[in-house]
Amino acid sequence: MSTMLFVNLPVADVARSRAFYTSLGFRFDPMFCDQGTLCMEVNEGCRVVLHRTQRFAGYAASAVADPHTAREALVAVSASSRAEVDRYADAALEHGGSHLRDPEDLGFMYCRSFCDLDGHAWEVLWMDPSQIPQDTDDSAA
C-alpha cells in the first residue's frame, strides 16, 4: 500500500461543509463519513477529513485554533489548468467562501486563494515547470 496523506480540519457544521465542497466538485468516501466526520477525496493518495469541531478537539488533544483569526495551515491543491484554478476559486466564492489574497500569476505558475466556510485557507494552483525561468547568470558559479 502506498503512503497516503490525511489532512484533518475542524468544521462547525458538517452538512454545510459537505454542500460547500460538493459545489467545488469534491466527492466523499461514504465508508468514512458519519454525522460528525466527512472524508473528502482529493486524489488516490490524499484525503481531507472534516471533523465537527468537538470531535477534532478530541483528536488534536488541545484547544482548537480559530482559523478566522489565525492560520493553522494553508492547504494547497494543484489544478490541471489555469481555467481549473479559476473554476475552483470562483465556485468557492459563489458558495460562501471568502477572498484570501489577490491572484498570483508568475507565468509558469498561477494561483488563487480563498477561505472556506470555517475560515480555513485554501490555495489552488497550476504550474508548468517547463516555463520556470532559468538562471542564465554564469557569474554565480
CSV table of N, CA and C in Angstrom, one decimal:
chain,number,residue,atom,x,y,z
A,1,MET,N,0.8,-1.2,0.0
A,1,MET,CA,0.0,0.0,0.0
A,1,MET,C,0.9,1.2,0.0
A,2,SER,N,0.6,2.2,-0.9
A,2,SER,CA,1.4,3.4,-0.9
A,2,SER,C,1.0,4.4,0.2
A,3,THR,N,1.9,5.3,0.5
A,3,THR,CA,1.7,6.2,1.6
A,3,THR,C,0.6,7.2,1.1
A,4,MET,N,-0.3,7.5,2.1
A,4,MET,CA,-1.4,8.5,1.9
A,4,MET,C,-1.2,9.6,2.8
A,5,LEU,N,-1.8,10.8,2.4
A,5,LEU,CA,-1.8,12.0,3.3
A,5,LEU,C,-3.2,12.2,3.7
A,6,PHE,N,-3.5,12.5,5.0
A,6,PHE,CA,-4.8,12.8,5.5
A,6,PHE,C,-4.6,14.2,6.2
A,7,VAL,N,-5.3,15.2,5.7
A,7,VAL,CA,-5.3,16.5,6.3
A,7,VAL,C,-6.6,16.6,7.1
A,8,ASN,N,-6.5,16.8,8.4
A,8,ASN,CA,-7.7,16.9,9.3
A,8,ASN,C,-8.0,18.3,9.6
A,9,LEU,N,-9.3,18.7,9.5
A,9,LEU,CA,-9.6,20.1,9.8
A,9,LEU,C,-10.9,20.1,10.6
A,10,PRO,N,-11.1,21.1,11.5
A,10,PRO,CA,-12.3,21.2,12.2
A,10,PRO,C,-13.3,22.0,11.4
A,11,VAL,N,-14.6,21.6,11.5
A,11,VAL,CA,-15.7,22.4,10.9
A,11,VAL,C,-16.8,22.6,11.9
A,12,ALA,N,-17.5,23.7,11.7
A,12,ALA,CA,-18.7,24.0,12.6
A,12,ALA,C,-19.9,23.2,12.3
A,13,ASP,N,-20.1,23.0,11.0
A,13,ASP,CA,-21.4,22.3,10.5
A,13,ASP,C,-21.0,21.4,9.4
A,14,VAL,N,-21.1,20.1,9.7
A,14,VAL,CA,-20.7,19.0,8.7
A,14,VAL,C,-21.5,19.1,7.5
A,15,ALA,N,-22.8,19.2,7.6
A,15,ALA,CA,-23.7,19.2,6.4
A,15,ALA,C,-23.4,20.5,5.5
A,16,ARG,N,-23.2,21.6,6.2
A,16,ARG,CA,-22.9,22.8,5.4
A,16,ARG,C,-21.6,22.7,4.7
A,17,SER,N,-20.6,22.0,5.3
A,17,SER,CA,-19.3,21.8,4.7
A,17,SER,C,-19.4,20.8,3.5
A,18,ARG,N,-20.2,19.8,3.6
A,18,ARG,CA,-20.5,18.9,2.5
A,18,ARG,C,-21.0,19.6,1.3
A,19,ALA,N,-22.0,20.4,1.5
A,19,ALA,CA,-22.6,21.2,0.4
A,19,ALA,C,-21.6,22.1,-0.2
A,20,PHE,N,-20.8,22.8,0.6
A,20,PHE,CA,-19.8,23.7,0.0
A,20,PHE,C,-18.8,22.9,-0.8
A,21,TYR,N,-18.2,21.9,-0.3
A,21,TYR,CA,-17.1,21.2,-1.0
A,21,TYR,C,-17.7,20.4,-2.2
A,22,THR,N,-18.9,19.9,-2.1
A,22,THR,CA,-19.6,19.3,-3.3
A,22,THR,C,-19.7,20.3,-4.4
A,23,SER,N,-20.0,21.6,-4.1
A,23,SER,CA,-20.2,22.6,-5.1
A,23,SER,C,-18.8,22.9,-5.8
A,24,LEU,N,-17.7,22.5,-5.2
A,24,LEU,CA,-16.4,22.7,-5.8
A,24,LEU,C,-16.0,21.5,-6.6
A,25,GLY,N,-16.8,20.4,-6.5
A,25,GLY,CA,-16.6,19.2,-7.3
A,25,GLY,C,-15.9,18.1,-6.6
A,26,PHE,N,-15.7,18.2,-5.3
A,26,PHE,CA,-15.1,17.1,-4.5
A,26,PHE,C,-16.2,16.1,-4.2
A,27,ARG,N,-15.7,14.8,-4.0
A,27,ARG,CA,-16.6,13.7,-3.6
A,27,ARG,C,-16.1,13.2,-2.3
A,28,PHE,N,-17.0,12.5,-1.6
A,28,PHE,CA,-16.7,12.0,-0.3
A,28,PHE,C,-16.8,10.4,-0.3
A,29,ASP,N,-15.9,9.9,0.6
A,29,ASP,CA,-15.9,8.4,0.7
A,29,ASP,C,-16.9,8.0,1.8
A,30,PRO,N,-18.1,7.5,1.4
A,30,PRO,CA,-19.1,7.2,2.4
A,30,PRO,C,-18.7,6.2,3.5
A,31,MET,N,-17.7,5.4,3.2
A,31,MET,CA,-17.3,4.5,4.3
A,31,MET,C,-16.7,5.2,5.5
A,32,PHE,N,-16.2,6.4,5.3
A,32,PHE,CA,-15.6,7.2,6.4
A,32,PHE,C,-16.3,8.5,6.7
A,33,CYS,N,-17.6,8.5,6.4
A,33,CYS,CA,-18.4,9.7,6.7
A,33,CYS,C,-19.5,9.3,7.7
A,34,ASP,N,-19.8,10.2,8.6
A,34,ASP,CA,-20.9,10.0,9.6
A,34,ASP,C,-21.4,11.3,9.9
A,35,GLN,N,-22.2,11.4,11.0
A,35,GLN,CA,-22.8,12.7,11.4
A,35,GLN,C,-21.7,13.7,11.8
A,36,GLY,N,-20.6,13.3,12.3
A,36,GLY,CA,-19.6,14.2,12.7
A,36,GLY,C,-18.3,14.3,11.9
A,37,THR,N,-18.2,13.5,10.8
A,37,THR,CA,-17.0,13.5,10.0
A,37,THR,C,-17.3,13.3,8.6
A,38,LEU,N,-16.6,14.0,7.7
A,38,LEU,CA,-16.6,13.8,6.3
A,38,LEU,C,-15.2,13.5,5.8
A,39,CYS,N,-15.1,12.5,4.9
A,39,CYS,CA,-13.8,12.1,4.3
A,39,CYS,C,-13.8,12.5,2.9
A,40,MET,N,-13.2,13.6,2.5
A,40,MET,CA,-13.2,14.2,1.2
A,40,MET,C,-12.0,13.7,0.4
A,41,GLU,N,-12.3,13.1,-0.8
A,41,GLU,CA,-11.3,12.6,-1.7
A,41,GLU,C,-10.7,13.7,-2.5
A,42,VAL,N,-9.4,13.9,-2.4
A,42,VAL,CA,-8.7,14.8,-3.2
A,42,VAL,C,-8.1,14.1,-4.4
A,43,ASN,N,-7.4,13.0,-4.2
A,43,ASN,CA,-7.0,12.0,-5.2
A,43,ASN,C,-6.7,10.7,-4.5
A,44,GLU,N,-6.1,9.8,-5.3
A,44,GLU,CA,-5.9,8.4,-4.7
A,44,GLU,C,-5.1,8.5,-3.4
A,45,GLY,N,-4.1,9.4,-3.3
A,45,GLY,CA,-3.3,9.4,-2.1
A,45,GLY,C,-3.5,10.5,-1.1
A,46,CYS,N,-4.6,11.2,-1.3
A,46,CYS,CA,-4.8,12.3,-0.3
A,46,CYS,C,-6.3,12.5,0.0
A,47,ARG,N,-6.6,12.6,1.3
A,47,ARG,CA,-7.9,12.8,1.8
A,47,ARG,C,-7.9,14.0,2.7
A,48,VAL,N,-9.0,14.8,2.7
A,48,VAL,CA,-9.2,15.9,3.7
A,48,VAL,C,-10.3,15.4,4.6
A,49,VAL,N,-10.1,15.3,5.9
A,49,VAL,CA,-11.1,14.8,6.8
A,49,VAL,C,-11.6,16.0,7.6
A,50,LEU,N,-12.9,16.2,7.4
A,50,LEU,CA,-13.5,17.4,8.1
A,50,LEU,C,-14.3,16.8,9.3
A,51,HIS,N,-13.8,17.2,10.5
A,51,HIS,CA,-14.5,16.8,11.7
A,51,HIS,C,-15.2,17.9,12.4
A,52,ARG,N,-16.4,17.6,12.9
A,52,ARG,CA,-17.1,18.5,13.7
A,52,ARG,C,-16.1,19.0,14.8
A,53,THR,N,-16.1,20.3,15.1
A,53,THR,CA,-15.1,20.9,16.0
A,53,THR,C,-14.8,20.1,17.3
A,54,GLN,N,-15.9,19.7,17.9
A,54,GLN,CA,-15.7,19.0,19.2
A,54,GLN,C,-15.0,17.7,19.0
A,55,ARG,N,-15.3,17.0,17.9
A,55,ARG,CA,-14.6,15.7,17.6
A,55,ARG,C,-13.1,16.0,17.3
A,56,PHE,N,-12.9,17.0,16.5
A,56,PHE,CA,-11.5,17.4,16.1
A,56,PHE,C,-10.7,17.7,17.4
A,57,ALA,N,-11.3,18.4,18.3
A,57,ALA,CA,-10.6,18.8,19.6
A,57,ALA,C,-10.1,17.5,20.3
A,58,GLY,N,-10.9,16.5,20.3
A,58,GLY,CA,-10.5,15.2,20.9
A,58,GLY,C,-9.3,14.6,20.3
A,59,TYR,N,-9.3,14.6,18.9
A,59,TYR,CA,-8.2,14.0,18.2
A,59,TYR,C,-7.0,14.9,18.4
A,60,ALA,N,-7.1,16.2,18.4
A,60,ALA,CA,-6.0,17.1,18.5
A,60,ALA,C,-5.4,17.2,19.9
A,61,ALA,N,-6.2,16.7,20.9
A,61,ALA,CA,-5.7,16.7,22.3
A,61,ALA,C,-5.3,18.1,22.7
A,62,SER,N,-6.0,19.2,22.2
A,62,SER,CA,-5.6,20.5,22.6
A,62,SER,C,-6.8,21.4,22.1
A,63,ALA,N,-6.7,22.7,22.5
A,63,ALA,CA,-7.7,23.7,22.1
A,63,ALA,C,-7.6,23.8,20.5
A,64,VAL,N,-8.8,24.1,20.0
A,64,VAL,CA,-8.8,24.2,18.5
A,64,VAL,C,-8.7,25.7,18.2
A,65,ALA,N,-7.7,26.0,17.3
A,65,ALA,CA,-7.5,27.4,16.8
A,65,ALA,C,-8.7,27.9,16.0
A,66,ASP,N,-8.9,29.2,16.1
A,66,ASP,CA,-9.9,29.8,15.3
A,66,ASP,C,-9.3,30.3,14.0
A,67,PRO,N,-9.6,29.6,12.9
A,67,PRO,CA,-9.0,30.0,11.6
A,67,PRO,C,-9.4,31.3,11.1
A,68,HIS,N,-10.5,31.9,11.7
A,68,HIS,CA,-10.9,33.3,11.3
A,68,HIS,C,-9.9,34.3,11.8
A,69,THR,N,-9.1,34.0,12.8
A,69,THR,CA,-8.2,35.0,13.4
A,69,THR,C,-6.8,34.6,13.3
A,70,ALA,N,-6.5,33.4,13.0
A,70,ALA,CA,-5.1,33.0,12.8
A,70,ALA,C,-5.0,31.8,11.8
A,71,ARG,N,-3.9,31.5,11.2
A,71,ARG,CA,-3.8,30.4,10.2
A,71,ARG,C,-3.1,29.2,11.0
A,72,GLU,N,-3.8,28.1,10.9
A,72,GLU,CA,-3.2,26.9,11.4
A,72,GLU,C,-2.5,26.1,10.3
A,73,ALA,N,-3.0,26.4,9.0
A,73,ALA,CA,-2.5,25.7,7.9
A,73,ALA,C,-2.9,26.5,6.6
A,74,LEU,N,-2.2,26.2,5.5
A,74,LEU,CA,-2.7,26.7,4.2
A,74,LEU,C,-2.7,25.4,3.3
A,75,VAL,N,-3.9,25.0,3.0
A,75,VAL,CA,-4.0,23.7,2.2
A,75,VAL,C,-3.9,24.1,0.7
A,76,ALA,N,-3.0,23.6,0.0
A,76,ALA,CA,-2.8,23.9,-1.4
A,76,ALA,C,-3.1,22.6,-2.3
A,77,VAL,N,-3.9,22.9,-3.3
A,77,VAL,CA,-4.3,21.8,-4.2
A,77,VAL,C,-3.9,22.2,-5.6
A,78,SER,N,-3.3,21.3,-6.4
A,78,SER,CA,-2.9,21.6,-7.8
A,78,SER,C,-4.1,21.4,-8.7
A,79,ALA,N,-4.1,22.1,-9.8
A,79,ALA,CA,-5.1,22.1,-10.8
A,79,ALA,C,-4.5,21.7,-12.1
A,80,SER,N,-5.2,21.2,-13.1
A,80,SER,CA,-4.6,20.8,-14.3
A,80,SER,C,-4.5,22.0,-15.3
A,81,SER,N,-5.1,23.1,-15.0
A,81,SER,CA,-5.0,24.2,-16.0
A,81,SER,C,-5.4,25.5,-15.2
A,82,ARG,N,-5.1,26.6,-15.8
A,82,ARG,CA,-5.4,27.9,-15.3
A,82,ARG,C,-6.9,28.0,-15.2
A,83,ALA,N,-7.7,27.5,-16.2
A,83,ALA,CA,-9.1,27.6,-16.1
A,83,ALA,C,-9.7,26.8,-15.0
A,84,GLU,N,-9.0,25.7,-14.6
A,84,GLU,CA,-9.5,24.9,-13.5
A,84,GLU,C,-9.2,25.6,-12.2
A,85,VAL,N,-8.1,26.4,-12.1
A,85,VAL,CA,-7.9,27.2,-10.9
A,85,VAL,C,-9.0,28.2,-10.7
A,86,ASP,N,-9.4,28.8,-11.8
A,86,ASP,CA,-10.5,29.8,-11.8
A,86,ASP,C,-11.8,29.2,-11.4
A,87,ARG,N,-12.0,28.0,-12.0
A,87,ARG,CA,-13.3,27.3,-11.7
A,87,ARG,C,-13.4,27.0,-10.2
A,88,TYR,N,-12.4,26.4,-9.6
A,88,TYR,CA,-12.4,26.2,-8.1
A,88,TYR,C,-12.6,27.4,-7.3
A,89,ALA,N,-11.8,28.4,-7.6
A,89,ALA,CA,-11.9,29.7,-6.8
A,89,ALA,C,-13.2,30.4,-7.0
A,90,ASP,N,-13.7,30.5,-8.2
A,90,ASP,CA,-15.0,31.1,-8.4
A,90,ASP,C,-16.1,30.3,-7.7
A,91,ALA,N,-16.1,29.0,-7.8
A,91,ALA,CA,-17.1,28.2,-7.1
A,91,ALA,C,-17.1,28.4,-5.6
A,92,ALA,N,-15.9,28.5,-5.1
A,92,ALA,CA,-15.7,28.7,-3.6
A,92,ALA,C,-16.4,30.0,-3.2
A,93,LEU,N,-16.1,31.1,-4.0
A,93,LEU,CA,-16.6,32.4,-3.7
A,93,LEU,C,-18.1,32.5,-3.9
A,94,GLU,N,-18.6,31.8,-4.9
A,94,GLU,CA,-20.0,31.8,-5.2
A,94,GLU,C,-20.8,31.0,-4.1
A,95,HIS,N,-20.2,30.1,-3.4
A,95,HIS,CA,-20.9,29.3,-2.5
A,95,HIS,C,-20.5,29.6,-1.0
A,96,GLY,N,-20.1,30.8,-0.8
A,96,GLY,CA,-20.0,31.3,0.6
A,96,GLY,C,-18.5,31.4,1.1
A,97,GLY,N,-17.6,31.0,0.3
A,97,GLY,CA,-16.2,31.2,0.7
A,97,GLY,C,-15.8,32.7,0.6
A,98,SER,N,-14.7,33.0,1.2
A,98,SER,CA,-14.2,34.4,1.2
A,98,SER,C,-12.9,34.6,0.5
A,99,HIS,N,-12.6,35.7,0.0
A,99,HIS,CA,-11.4,36.1,-0.7
A,99,HIS,C,-10.2,36.1,0.4
A,100,LEU,N,-9.1,35.5,0.0
A,100,LEU,CA,-7.9,35.5,0.9
A,100,LEU,C,-6.8,36.4,0.4
A,101,ARG,N,-6.4,36.2,-0.8
A,101,ARG,CA,-5.3,37.0,-1.4
A,101,ARG,C,-5.7,37.3,-2.9
A,102,ASP,N,-5.1,38.3,-3.5
A,102,ASP,CA,-5.2,38.5,-4.9
A,102,ASP,C,-4.6,37.4,-5.7
A,103,PRO,N,-5.1,37.1,-6.9
A,103,PRO,CA,-4.5,36.0,-7.7
A,103,PRO,C,-3.0,36.3,-7.9
A,104,GLU,N,-2.2,35.3,-8.1
A,104,GLU,CA,-0.8,35.4,-8.3
A,104,GLU,C,-0.5,34.8,-9.7
A,105,ASP,N,0.1,35.5,-10.6
A,105,ASP,CA,0.4,35.0,-11.9
A,105,ASP,C,1.9,35.2,-12.2
A,106,LEU,N,2.7,34.2,-12.1
A,106,LEU,CA,4.1,34.3,-12.4
A,106,LEU,C,4.5,33.8,-13.8
A,107,GLY,N,3.5,33.5,-14.6
A,107,GLY,CA,3.7,33.0,-15.9
A,107,GLY,C,3.8,31.5,-15.9
A,108,PHE,N,4.7,30.9,-15.2
A,108,PHE,CA,4.9,29.5,-15.1
A,108,PHE,C,3.9,28.9,-14.0
A,109,MET,N,3.4,29.8,-13.1
A,109,MET,CA,2.5,29.4,-12.0
A,109,MET,C,1.4,30.4,-11.9
A,110,TYR,N,0.2,29.9,-11.7
A,110,TYR,CA,-1.0,30.7,-11.5
A,110,TYR,C,-1.7,30.2,-10.3
A,111,CYS,N,-2.0,31.0,-9.3
A,111,CYS,CA,-2.8,30.5,-8.2
A,111,CYS,C,-3.8,31.6,-7.6
A,112,ARG,N,-4.8,31.0,-7.0
A,112,ARG,CA,-5.8,31.8,-6.4
A,112,ARG,C,-6.1,31.2,-5.0
A,113,SER,N,-6.5,32.0,-4.1
A,113,SER,CA,-6.7,31.5,-2.7
A,113,SER,C,-8.0,32.0,-2.2
A,114,PHE,N,-8.6,31.3,-1.2
A,114,PHE,CA,-9.8,31.6,-0.6
A,114,PHE,C,-9.9,30.9,0.8
A,115,CYS,N,-10.8,31.4,1.6
A,115,CYS,CA,-11.1,30.7,2.8
A,115,CYS,C,-12.5,30.0,2.7
A,116,ASP,N,-12.5,28.8,3.3
A,116,ASP,CA,-13.8,28.0,3.2
A,116,ASP,C,-14.8,28.6,4.3
A,117,LEU,N,-15.9,28.0,4.5
A,117,LEU,CA,-16.9,28.5,5.4
A,117,LEU,C,-16.4,28.6,6.8
A,118,ASP,N,-15.5,27.8,7.2
A,118,ASP,CA,-14.9,27.8,8.5
A,118,ASP,C,-13.7,28.6,8.7
A,119,GLY,N,-13.3,29.3,7.6
A,119,GLY,CA,-12.1,30.2,7.7
A,119,GLY,C,-10.8,29.5,7.4
A,120,HIS,N,-10.8,28.2,7.0
A,120,HIS,CA,-9.6,27.5,6.6
A,120,HIS,C,-9.1,28.1,5.2
A,121,ALA,N,-7.8,28.3,5.1
A,121,ALA,CA,-7.2,28.9,3.9
A,121,ALA,C,-6.9,27.8,2.9
A,122,TRP,N,-7.3,28.0,1.7
A,122,TRP,CA,-7.1,27.1,0.6
A,122,TRP,C,-6.4,27.9,-0.6
A,123,GLU,N,-5.5,27.2,-1.3
A,123,GLU,CA,-4.9,27.8,-2.4
A,123,GLU,C,-5.0,26.7,-3.6
A,124,VAL,N,-5.4,27.2,-4.7
A,124,VAL,CA,-5.5,26.3,-5.9
A,124,VAL,C,-4.5,26.8,-6.9
A,125,LEU,N,-3.6,25.9,-7.4
A,125,LEU,CA,-2.5,26.4,-8.3
A,125,LEU,C,-2.3,25.5,-9.5
A,126,TRP,N,-1.9,26.1,-10.5
A,126,TRP,CA,-1.5,25.4,-11.7
A,126,TRP,C,0.0,25.8,-12.0
A,127,MET,N,0.8,24.9,-12.4
A,127,MET,CA,2.2,25.2,-12.7
A,127,MET,C,2.6,24.4,-13.9
A,128,ASP,N,3.5,25.1,-14.7
A,128,ASP,CA,4.1,24.5,-15.9
A,128,ASP,C,5.6,24.6,-15.6
A,129,PRO,N,6.2,23.5,-15.0
A,129,PRO,CA,7.6,23.6,-14.7
A,129,PRO,C,8.5,23.9,-15.9
A,130,SER,N,8.1,23.6,-17.1
A,130,SER,CA,8.9,23.9,-18.3
A,130,SER,C,9.0,25.3,-18.6
A,131,GLN,N,8.2,26.1,-18.0
A,131,GLN,CA,8.2,27.6,-18.2
A,131,GLN,C,8.9,28.4,-17.1
A,132,ILE,N,9.5,27.6,-16.1
A,132,ILE,CA,10.2,28.3,-15.0
A,132,ILE,C,11.4,29.0,-15.6
A,133,PRO,N,11.6,30.2,-15.3
A,133,PRO,CA,12.8,30.9,-15.9
A,133,PRO,C,14.1,30.3,-15.4
A,134,GLN,N,15.0,30.1,-16.3
A,134,GLN,CA,16.3,29.5,-15.9
A,134,GLN,C,17.3,30.6,-15.6
A,135,ASP,N,18.1,30.5,-14.6
A,135,ASP,CA,19.1,31.4,-14.2
A,135,ASP,C,20.2,31.4,-15.3
A,136,THR,N,20.4,32.4,-16.0
A,136,THR,CA,21.5,32.5,-17.0
A,136,THR,C,22.7,33.2,-16.6
A,137,ASP,N,22.7,33.6,-15.3
A,137,ASP,CA,23.9,34.3,-14.7
A,137,ASP,C,25.0,33.3,-14.4
A,138,ASP,N,26.0,33.2,-15.2
A,138,ASP,CA,27.1,32.3,-15.0
A,138,ASP,C,28.1,32.7,-14.0
A,139,SER,N,28.0,34.0,-13.6
A,139,SER,CA,29.0,34.5,-12.6
A,139,SER,C,28.8,33.9,-11.2
A,140,ALA,N,27.7,33.3,-10.9
A,140,ALA,CA,27.4,32.7,-9.6
A,140,ALA,C,28.2,31.4,-9.5
A,141,ALA,N,28.7,30.8,-10.5
A,141,ALA,CA,29.4,29.5,-10.5
A,141,ALA,C,30.8,29.7,-10.0
